[in-house]
C-alpha atoms as a printed R data frame, in Angstrom:
    type eleno elety resid chain resno       x        y       z
1   ATOM     1    CA   UNK     A     1  58.897 -136.496 -37.634
2   ATOM     2    CA   UNK     A     2  61.646 -138.194 -39.629
3   ATOM     3    CA   UNK     A     3  65.204 -137.814 -38.394
4   ATOM     4    CA   UNK     A     4  67.648 -136.786 -41.123
5   ATOM     5    CA   UNK     A     5  70.893 -138.788 -41.090
6   ATOM     6    CA   UNK     A     6  73.891 -139.080 -43.335
7   ATOM     7    CA   UNK     A     7  74.579 -142.747 -42.628
8   ATOM     8    CA   UNK     A     8  73.900 -145.676 -44.930
9   ATOM     9    CA   UNK     A     9  71.136 -148.115 -44.027
10  ATOM    10    CA   UNK     A    10  72.020 -151.810 -44.242
11  ATOM    11    CA   UNK     A    11  69.743 -152.383 -47.244
12  ATOM    12    CA   UNK     A    12  71.565 -149.653 -49.200
13  ATOM    13    CA   UNK     A    13  74.825 -151.582 -48.889
14  ATOM    14    CA   UNK     A    14  74.701 -154.434 -51.389
15  ATOM    15    CA   UNK     A    15  77.657 -156.821 -51.620
16  ATOM    16    CA   UNK     A    16  80.208 -155.460 -54.072
17  ATOM    17    CA   UNK     A    17  79.451 -151.811 -53.333
18  ATOM    18    CA   UNK     A    18  82.647 -149.788 -52.853
19  ATOM    19    CA   UNK     A    19  83.386 -146.335 -51.520
20  ATOM    20    CA   UNK     A    20  86.302 -144.312 -50.195
21  ATOM    21    CA   UNK     A    21  86.616 -141.901 -47.277
22  ATOM    22    CA   UNK     A    22  88.323 -138.537 -47.175
23  ATOM    23    CA   UNK     A    23  91.940 -138.453 -45.997
24  ATOM    24    CA   UNK     A    24  93.498 -137.530 -42.653
25  ATOM    25    CA   UNK     A    25  97.155 -136.825 -41.867
26  ATOM    26    CA   UNK     A    26  98.677 -138.361 -38.733
27  ATOM    27    CA   UNK     A    27 100.463 -135.725 -36.633
28  ATOM    28    CA   UNK     A    28 103.003 -135.927 -33.820
29  ATOM    29    CA   UNK     A    29 100.300 -134.531 -31.520
30  ATOM    30    CA   UNK     A    30  97.971 -137.393 -32.515
31  ATOM    31    CA   UNK     A    31 100.679 -139.913 -31.613
32  ATOM    32    CA   UNK     A    32 101.559 -138.293 -28.268
33  ATOM    33    CA   UNK     A    33  97.910 -137.919 -27.238
34  ATOM    34    CA   UNK     A    34  97.068 -141.511 -28.204
35  ATOM    35    CA   UNK     A    35 100.047 -142.915 -26.286
36  ATOM    36    CA   UNK     A    36  99.036 -140.875 -23.237
37  ATOM    37    CA   UNK     A    37  95.424 -142.027 -23.377
38  ATOM    38    CA   UNK     A    38  96.103 -145.671 -24.213
39  ATOM    39    CA   UNK     A    39  99.176 -146.300 -22.081
40  ATOM    40    CA   UNK     A    40 101.053 -147.779 -25.070
41  ATOM    41    CA   UNK     A    41 104.419 -146.629 -23.768
42  ATOM    42    CA   UNK     A    42 106.318 -149.161 -25.863
43  ATOM    43    CA   UNK     A    43 109.841 -147.970 -26.730
44  ATOM    44    CA   UNK     A    44 108.918 -148.361 -30.385
45  ATOM    45    CA   UNK     A    45 106.474 -145.453 -30.086
46  ATOM    46    CA   UNK     A    46 108.117 -143.140 -27.533
47  ATOM    47    CA   UNK     A    47 111.875 -143.199 -28.175
48  ATOM    48    CA   UNK     A    48 112.622 -141.392 -31.442
49  ATOM    49    CA   UNK     A    49 116.413 -141.556 -30.956
50  ATOM    50    CA   UNK     A    50 116.342 -145.339 -30.544
51  ATOM    51    CA   UNK     A    51 114.235 -145.637 -33.697
52  ATOM    52    CA   UNK     A    52 116.760 -143.671 -35.738
53  ATOM    53    CA   UNK     A    53 119.874 -145.417 -34.388
54  ATOM    54    CA   UNK     A    54 118.952 -149.044 -33.858
55  ATOM    55    CA   UNK     A    55 116.090 -149.962 -36.143
56  ATOM    56    CA   UNK     A    56 115.610 -151.070 -39.721
57  ATOM    57    CA   UNK     A    57 112.446 -148.935 -39.822
58  ATOM    58    CA   UNK     A    58 113.219 -145.211 -39.644
59  ATOM    59    CA   UNK     A    59 110.721 -142.563 -38.569
60  ATOM    60    CA   UNK     A    60 107.996 -142.053 -35.962
61  ATOM    61    CA   UNK     A    61 106.005 -145.290 -36.080
62  ATOM    62    CA   UNK     A    62 102.305 -145.093 -35.227
63  ATOM    63    CA   UNK     A    63 100.541 -147.918 -33.297
64  ATOM    64    CA   UNK     A    64  98.206 -150.062 -35.387
65  ATOM    65    CA   UNK     A    65  95.502 -149.325 -32.812
66  ATOM    66    CA   UNK     A    66  95.732 -145.617 -33.673
67  ATOM    67    CA   UNK     A    67  95.526 -146.372 -37.397
68  ATOM    68    CA   UNK     A    68  92.376 -148.444 -36.771
69  ATOM    69    CA   UNK     A    69  90.922 -145.653 -34.606
70  ATOM    70    CA   UNK     A    70  91.543 -143.102 -37.378
71  ATOM    71    CA   UNK     A    71  89.870 -145.437 -39.894
72  ATOM    72    CA   UNK     A    72  86.760 -145.741 -37.731
73  ATOM    73    CA   UNK     A    73  86.678 -141.965 -37.342
74  ATOM    74    CA   UNK     A    74  86.885 -141.506 -41.099
75  ATOM    75    CA   UNK     A    75  83.990 -143.960 -41.492
76  ATOM    76    CA   UNK     A    76  81.805 -142.475 -38.728
77  ATOM    77    CA   UNK     A    77  79.686 -140.323 -41.037
78  ATOM    78    CA   UNK     A    78  78.720 -143.383 -43.115
79  ATOM    79    CA   UNK     A    79  76.970 -144.853 -40.050
80  ATOM    80    CA   UNK     A    80  75.707 -141.684 -38.383
81  ATOM    81    CA   UNK     A    81  72.255 -142.431 -36.988
82  ATOM    82    CA   UNK     A    82  72.156 -145.890 -38.590
83  ATOM    83    CA   UNK     A    83  74.927 -147.860 -36.888
84  ATOM    84    CA   UNK     A    84  73.572 -149.926 -33.989
85  ATOM    85    CA   UNK     A    85  76.289 -152.344 -32.848
86  ATOM    86    CA   UNK     A    86  79.858 -153.354 -33.609
87  ATOM    87    CA   UNK     A    87  79.776 -157.169 -33.385
88  ATOM    88    CA   UNK     A    88  83.079 -158.609 -34.609
89  ATOM    89    CA   UNK     A    89  86.319 -157.791 -36.405
90  ATOM    90    CA   UNK     A    90  89.412 -159.404 -37.895
91  ATOM    91    CA   UNK     A    91  92.386 -157.039 -38.327
92  ATOM    92    CA   UNK     A    92  95.789 -157.351 -39.988
93  ATOM    93    CA   UNK     A    93  98.559 -154.750 -39.926
94  ATOM    94    CA   UNK     A    94 100.250 -154.975 -43.336
95  ATOM    95    CA   UNK     A    95 102.847 -152.187 -43.193
96  ATOM    96    CA   UNK     A    96 104.068 -149.499 -40.805
97  ATOM    97    CA   UNK     A    97 102.380 -146.113 -40.578
98  ATOM    98    CA   UNK     A    98 104.409 -143.025 -39.711
99  ATOM    99    CA   UNK     A    99 103.747 -139.550 -38.382
100 ATOM   100    CA   UNK     A   100 103.122 -137.457 -41.500
101 ATOM   101    CA   UNK     A   101 101.303 -140.193 -43.421
102 ATOM   102    CA   UNK     A   102  97.884 -139.311 -44.805
103 ATOM   103    CA   UNK     A   103  95.383 -142.147 -44.455
104 ATOM   104    CA   UNK     A   104  92.077 -142.936 -46.129
105 ATOM   105    CA   UNK     A   105  89.846 -146.020 -46.098
106 ATOM   106    CA   UNK     A   106  88.659 -147.976 -49.124
107 ATOM   107    CA   UNK     A   107  85.559 -149.993 -48.263
108 ATOM   108    CA   UNK     A   108  83.973 -152.965 -50.022
109 ATOM   109    CA   UNK     A   109  80.723 -154.480 -48.779
110 ATOM   110    CA   UNK     A   110  81.176 -158.264 -48.656
111 ATOM   111    CA   UNK     A   111  77.987 -159.289 -46.837
112 ATOM   112    CA   UNK     A   112  74.639 -157.625 -46.196
113 ATOM   113    CA   UNK     A   113  71.614 -159.474 -44.826
114 ATOM   114    CA   UNK     A   114  68.585 -158.873 -42.629
115 ATOM   115    CA   UNK     A   115  68.516 -159.863 -38.981
116 ATOM   116    CA   UNK     A   116  65.830 -162.280 -37.847
117 ATOM   117    CA   UNK     A   117  63.634 -159.441 -36.577
118 ATOM   118    CA   UNK     A   118  63.166 -155.718 -36.354
119 ATOM   119    CA   UNK     A   119  64.063 -154.489 -39.847
120 ATOM   120    CA   UNK     A   120  67.744 -154.226 -38.988
121 ATOM   121    CA   UNK     A   121  70.561 -155.894 -40.866
122 ATOM   122    CA   UNK     A   122  74.102 -157.180 -40.575
123 ATOM   123    CA   UNK     A   123  76.803 -155.698 -42.789
124 ATOM   124    CA   UNK     A   124  80.348 -156.998 -43.147
125 ATOM   125    CA   UNK     A   125  82.865 -154.874 -45.008
126 ATOM   126    CA   UNK     A   126  86.494 -155.241 -46.026
127 ATOM   127    CA   UNK     A   127  88.205 -152.000 -45.051
128 ATOM   128    CA   UNK     A   128  91.643 -151.236 -46.461
129 ATOM   129    CA   UNK     A   129  93.451 -148.360 -44.791
130 ATOM   130    CA   UNK     A   130  95.871 -146.851 -47.300
131 ATOM   131    CA   UNK     A   131  98.525 -144.170 -47.061
132 ATOM   132    CA   UNK     A   132  99.268 -141.317 -49.459
133 ATOM   133    CA   UNK     A   133 101.318 -143.652 -51.672
134 ATOM   134    CA   UNK     A   134  98.452 -146.130 -52.055
135 ATOM   135    CA   UNK     A   135 100.157 -148.682 -49.791
136 ATOM   136    CA   UNK     A   136  97.763 -150.781 -47.694
137 ATOM   137    CA   UNK     A   137  98.786 -150.427 -44.043
138 ATOM   138    CA   UNK     A   138  95.827 -152.068 -42.252
139 ATOM   139    CA   UNK     A   139  93.025 -154.361 -43.437
140 ATOM   140    CA   UNK     A   140  90.052 -155.152 -41.226
141 ATOM   141    CA   UNK     A   141  86.669 -156.776 -41.700
142 ATOM   142    CA   UNK     A   142  84.084 -155.527 -39.208
143 ATOM   143    CA   UNK     A   143  80.597 -156.971 -38.792
144 ATOM   144    CA   UNK     A   144  78.035 -154.362 -37.764
145 ATOM   145    CA   UNK     A   145  74.335 -154.258 -37.035
146 ATOM   146    CA   UNK     A   146  72.684 -151.362 -38.855
147 ATOM   147    CA   UNK     A   147  69.219 -149.878 -39.197
148 ATOM   148    CA   UNK     A   148  67.174 -150.621 -42.283
149 ATOM   149    CA   UNK     A   149  65.390 -148.134 -44.490
150 ATOM   150    CA   UNK     A   150  61.921 -148.225 -45.987
151 ATOM   151    CA   UNK     A   151  63.101 -146.055 -48.878
152 ATOM   152    CA   UNK     A   152  63.729 -147.742 -52.182
153 ATOM   153    CA   UNK     A   153  66.918 -147.306 -54.129
154 ATOM   154    CA   UNK     A   154  70.475 -146.522 -53.191
155 ATOM   155    CA   UNK     A   155  72.013 -143.110 -52.721
């Protein structure tokens, strides 16, 4: 019996293909929970009064690691049942993200090729995390191993 998935297969992701995720707003609860789980108790993230009085950047700043985690969560459905391994990543934080920002991910496939065996493939994408104003806050380029499909044609 065939398993129904919502994720892309590697051979459906040709270089140049682009897509965008839904959005997600960062809340104060998200920030507090992430700091508690990660141990990122940097003053930058936990002392709101210090941020307002002594910093050029005003507002509740969100760790880049949380922004990346949100991006991967927004992308999860595109790999559901087809993602096999996360192999490598380069990541750049381009601008601060704040509590209250709404993030989405714009994805461009930059490489897609078969592995040497097994019908699987390697896919590298350029993922731009953008806020509600269209500002790019994080850019990362993951390389993933993904299942192939015997079906012809893209979605």
